Amino acid sequence: MAVKRALISVSDKAGVVDFARGLHELGVEIISTGGTMKAIADAGIPVKSVSEVTGFPEMMDGRVKTLHPMIHGGILAIRDNPEHVKAMKEHGITGIDLVAVNLYPFRETIAKPDVTRAEAIENIDIGGPSMVRAAAKNYKYVAVVVDPKQYDDILERIKNDQLTDEFRLDLSRKAFLHTGLYDCAIADYLTKQVNGDNDTLPDIYSMAYVKLQDLRYGENPHQKAAFYKDPEATGGIAAAKQLHGKELSYNNIVDMEAAWDLACEWKDQPACVIVKHTNPCGTALGSTALEAFQRAFDADSKSAFGGIVAMNRECDKETAEAMKPIFLEVVMAPKFSKDAFDILSTKKYIRLIEVPSSAKAELQLHKLSGGLRVQTPDNSAETRKDCKVVTDRAPTEEEWQALEFAWKIVKHVKSNAIVLTGKDVTLGVGAGQMNRVGAADIAIAEAGEKSKGSVMSSDAFFPFGDTIEAAGKAGVTAVIQPGGSIRDQESIDMANKYGIAMVFTGHRHFRHS
């Protein structure tokens, strides 16, 4: 396909002058608008204004400039359709063979903390998407370019007459993805403007995601997988930076999310979480990052082998030295000191990941056959003031501290979930069991002798008194659970029998996926 005439109108002007120069050197006539035209003209490259083509000035603060038959007729005409060719001749329309357009920076605008609605609305591009979609629709006769990274390739293909049908089809695909992503951002922003900060879920969920990378495989080697990012996200796992180590796997990313989500439960004290197969095998607080890590590792050193570590504080030299002898898949932290990086990067395969804090809680999405499940995040964070003491004995101060600690952890464990802890360290975790007493048996067995004097948290109510009986026999002294069973009194009576202090939170924390 020969390119004789090109329209260039870009918000992102990276590389546009060199691109225009290359087109000019290949004998291509260039038409342009506003700031793009000025940049090209200032570089001494011949360029014709859109106004000269349409016979109308840019007007209404640039809102109206390319929305004209002289432009869209030149883009949309089917060149081997006699009626189209006749219309072009009758109205003096010249074909446009290449459209290089990218759009107003809407996402960048709404990301500003003090942006007004009026500013956001003004950065909704109209003419740009119209030209991109028109060119993409007519890809058989027009090449459309939305990504500055493709400029060099386009120039080379024009030079060598390699703008093939298949290549232009691929350009069309990318163009529609570009405008689709743009429209999703606008729809998402306007939905939030209408719904505000309430928990209303949208009638149509339109968010689009951008691929960060292909992964070696999915949960298993026979499954394909890729990692995508929400273009609006500024924190969290998708915004993390890998400093060292081999490529992340699908399962690494799943476990990283679980670990980081739990580590972020604590803001005012160093915390460390070690996750295996999405469940925390060790969680601890400490006066330092080192102490938090050592205590989390010691909580279940067997399961921690090959684990995913998340810390809510900088990984320093001392913590790195403690980690070095241990086989760990991933270490995540807000920052790594130079010494820590130097120590851990001597291990060839360990992944070192810096994770920026998430700016806001996001809706949780889970694909299913033929649809999508969407829910608000489990942000409920009950403290002792929200709890109701239901037994003869109330918790002691130390038990209250342990119960609050255990309650934060259990909502991050797959249901049915039972967690035994001390004041600030896990002792036993029973995850993902088909019955609650089975989960308790696992947690108690894992804690062993440490279950004596521990506290127990349960993500949902006890349907029978058997779990409390097992806790009493193991030496558990206090229990935190949602309550709400028709047999609550059976559990209360069992707790009183063993002298256990039990509190109800009124909130369940199932974690099924």
mmCIF file of C-alpha atoms in Angstrom, residues 243-244 314-324 335-348 350 352 354:
data_model
loop_
_atom_site.group_PDB
_atom_site.id
_atom_site.type_symbol
_atom_site.label_atom_id
_atom_site.label_comp_id
_atom_site.label_asym_id
_atom_site.label_seq_id
_atom_site.Cartn_x
_atom_site.Cartn_y
_atom_site.Cartn_z
ATOM 1 C CA LEU A 243 14.810 -5.770 41.478
ATOM 2 C CA HIS A 244 16.339 -9.219 41.141
ATOM 3 C CA GLU A 314 12.201 -1.699 54.592
ATOM 4 C CA CYS A 315 14.253 -4.867 54.301
ATOM 5 C CA ASP A 316 17.532 -3.911 55.998
ATOM 6 C CA LYS A 317 20.951 -5.527 56.223
ATOM 7 C CA GLU A 318 20.219 -7.520 59.389
ATOM 8 C CA THR A 319 16.959 -8.949 58.014
ATOM 9 C CA ALA A 320 18.619 -9.871 54.721
ATOM 10 C CA GLU A 321 21.385 -11.712 56.572
ATOM 11 C CA ALA A 322 18.754 -13.726 58.459
ATOM 12 C CA MET A 323 16.962 -14.578 55.204
ATOM 13 C CA LYS A 324 20.026 -15.520 53.189
ATOM 14 C CA LYS A 335 12.116 -0.804 49.991
ATOM 15 C CA PHE A 336 15.418 -2.717 50.137
ATOM 16 C CA SER A 337 18.486 -1.059 51.583
ATOM 17 C CA LYS A 338 21.626 -1.243 49.434
ATOM 18 C CA ASP A 339 23.219 -3.672 51.892
ATOM 19 C CA ALA A 340 20.100 -5.872 51.925
ATOM 20 C CA PHE A 341 20.008 -5.961 48.141
ATOM 21 C CA ASP A 342 23.713 -6.790 47.914
ATOM 22 C CA ILE A 343 23.285 -9.674 50.358
ATOM 23 C CA LEU A 344 20.144 -11.220 48.867
ATOM 24 C CA SER A 345 21.051 -10.684 45.213
ATOM 25 C CA THR A 346 23.922 -13.148 45.625
ATOM 26 C CA LYS A 347 21.157 -15.767 45.528
ATOM 27 C CA LYS A 348 20.534 -16.207 41.821
ATOM 28 C CA ILE A 350 15.252 -15.284 44.703
ATOM 29 C CA LEU A 352 13.244 -9.247 45.281
ATOM 30 C CA GLU A 354 9.599 -3.469 45.872
#
